[in-house]
């Protein structure tokens, strides 16, 4: 396809169409980058700019400008490697976790002693949290090298701030624990089960409005919960399980009506939160096996996947045109 992604105004106009099942079903790869020499391990969109950052097993960090579809910069991290990466509030500053050696560190933020498996930035303050296989969750201030808080957990932790930065959640061992970010040292203010699924937590995320939580686990389960009625498990989707060294990724669409996620066999799925039914599925465009990293672009009718290549998925405009014409 010739169309990649439009200007900010065009993106806003497209989103105003309201994402639907028909639009989701029309989506296909609009552009792909094959410049990595290793599998993409992480990707993140900046909240307010058109930048995307990726981390790869070839020990590189790449910065892309989404509107023009260009790779702006490549940074190599040969000494420590790179695993997870995410933007700070500044569009050209990222935080990443290393993967080589036993003394794991988040760039200049040292404290973990094993692989960092979860990383989340606070949207309100210069703070972030990290979860590690050493069974600790550390709380950080970007302005200080030493951690500002420590939580001990009893399993692989998946962590996330809500969109307001007031609450963060830590998931492990079949339970989700909710913490007030201002008084986390008092312990969780809420603990709730995810339907008896005790396999390793992989990813936990809030929807943009904070009303929903999704949790993925190594056994191939994607749970969607009501964050206000925390005993309520809205739906569970099942896919091919992932290996112990992989992460089952998932992402809410901007308005929270759909969830897109990968699978242990490399496939991609879209499900409706409202109906609990599959809306669309795509087989891996590469020969890769294992789950792709996946993330929906903020305020856009586009999501991105990363495996051996970086792919941008957009609606097929011919199909979308016939859909719009019917409205």
mmCIF file of N, CA and C in Angstrom, residues 41-42 55-57 81-85 96-99 115-117:
data_model
loop_
_atom_site.group_PDB
_atom_site.id
_atom_site.type_symbol
_atom_site.label_atom_id
_atom_site.label_comp_id
_atom_site.label_asym_id
_atom_site.label_seq_id
_atom_site.Cartn_x
_atom_site.Cartn_y
_atom_site.Cartn_z
ATOM 1 N N UNK A 41 12.616 -6.858 20.658
ATOM 2 C CA UNK A 41 12.214 -7.310 21.985
ATOM 3 C C UNK A 41 11.250 -6.352 22.681
ATOM 4 N N UNK A 42 11.167 -5.104 22.198
ATOM 5 C CA UNK A 42 10.321 -4.111 22.861
ATOM 6 C C UNK A 42 10.100 -2.933 21.924
ATOM 7 N N UNK A 55 13.656 -1.728 20.674
ATOM 8 C CA UNK A 55 14.862 -2.395 21.156
ATOM 9 C C UNK A 55 14.929 -3.749 20.488
ATOM 10 N N UNK A 56 16.143 -4.203 20.194
ATOM 11 C CA UNK A 56 16.296 -5.430 19.421
ATOM 12 C C UNK A 56 17.388 -6.311 20.010
ATOM 13 N N UNK A 57 17.291 -7.605 19.699
ATOM 14 C CA UNK A 57 18.306 -8.558 20.139
ATOM 15 C C UNK A 57 19.658 -8.319 19.486
ATOM 16 N N UNK A 81 23.868 -4.589 26.252
ATOM 17 C CA UNK A 81 22.705 -5.099 25.543
ATOM 18 C C UNK A 81 21.479 -4.271 25.875
ATOM 19 N N UNK A 82 20.359 -4.610 25.266
ATOM 20 C CA UNK A 82 19.113 -3.895 25.527
ATOM 21 C C UNK A 82 17.961 -4.877 25.413
ATOM 22 N N UNK A 83 16.978 -4.736 26.299
ATOM 23 C CA UNK A 83 15.846 -5.664 26.327
ATOM 24 C C UNK A 83 14.524 -4.901 26.239
ATOM 25 N N UNK A 84 14.176 -4.161 27.294
ATOM 26 C CA UNK A 84 12.961 -3.350 27.301
ATOM 27 C C UNK A 84 13.326 -1.890 27.091
ATOM 28 N N UNK A 85 12.432 -1.143 26.443
ATOM 29 C CA UNK A 85 12.676 0.281 26.233
ATOM 30 C C UNK A 85 11.353 1.024 26.296
ATOM 31 N N UNK A 96 15.935 2.266 29.230
ATOM 32 C CA UNK A 96 15.957 0.887 28.755
ATOM 33 C C UNK A 96 16.623 -0.014 29.780
ATOM 34 N N UNK A 97 16.304 -1.298 29.713
ATOM 35 C CA UNK A 97 16.912 -2.281 30.604
ATOM 36 C C UNK A 97 17.952 -3.079 29.834
ATOM 37 N N UNK A 98 19.036 -3.403 30.522
ATOM 38 C CA UNK A 98 20.079 -4.219 29.917
ATOM 39 C C UNK A 98 19.725 -5.688 30.050
ATOM 40 N N UNK A 99 20.463 -6.539 29.354
ATOM 41 C CA UNK A 99 20.181 -7.974 29.437
ATOM 42 C C UNK A 99 21.429 -8.814 29.603
ATOM 43 N N UNK A 115 17.239 -10.423 35.200
ATOM 44 C CA UNK A 115 16.629 -9.779 34.040
ATOM 45 C C UNK A 115 15.398 -8.961 34.439
ATOM 46 N N UNK A 116 15.346 -7.725 33.956
ATOM 47 C CA UNK A 116 14.169 -6.878 34.138
ATOM 48 C C UNK A 116 13.118 -7.300 33.115
ATOM 49 N N UNK A 117 11.914 -7.629 33.586
ATOM 50 C CA UNK A 117 10.882 -8.165 32.703
ATOM 51 C C UNK A 117 9.683 -7.240 32.548
#
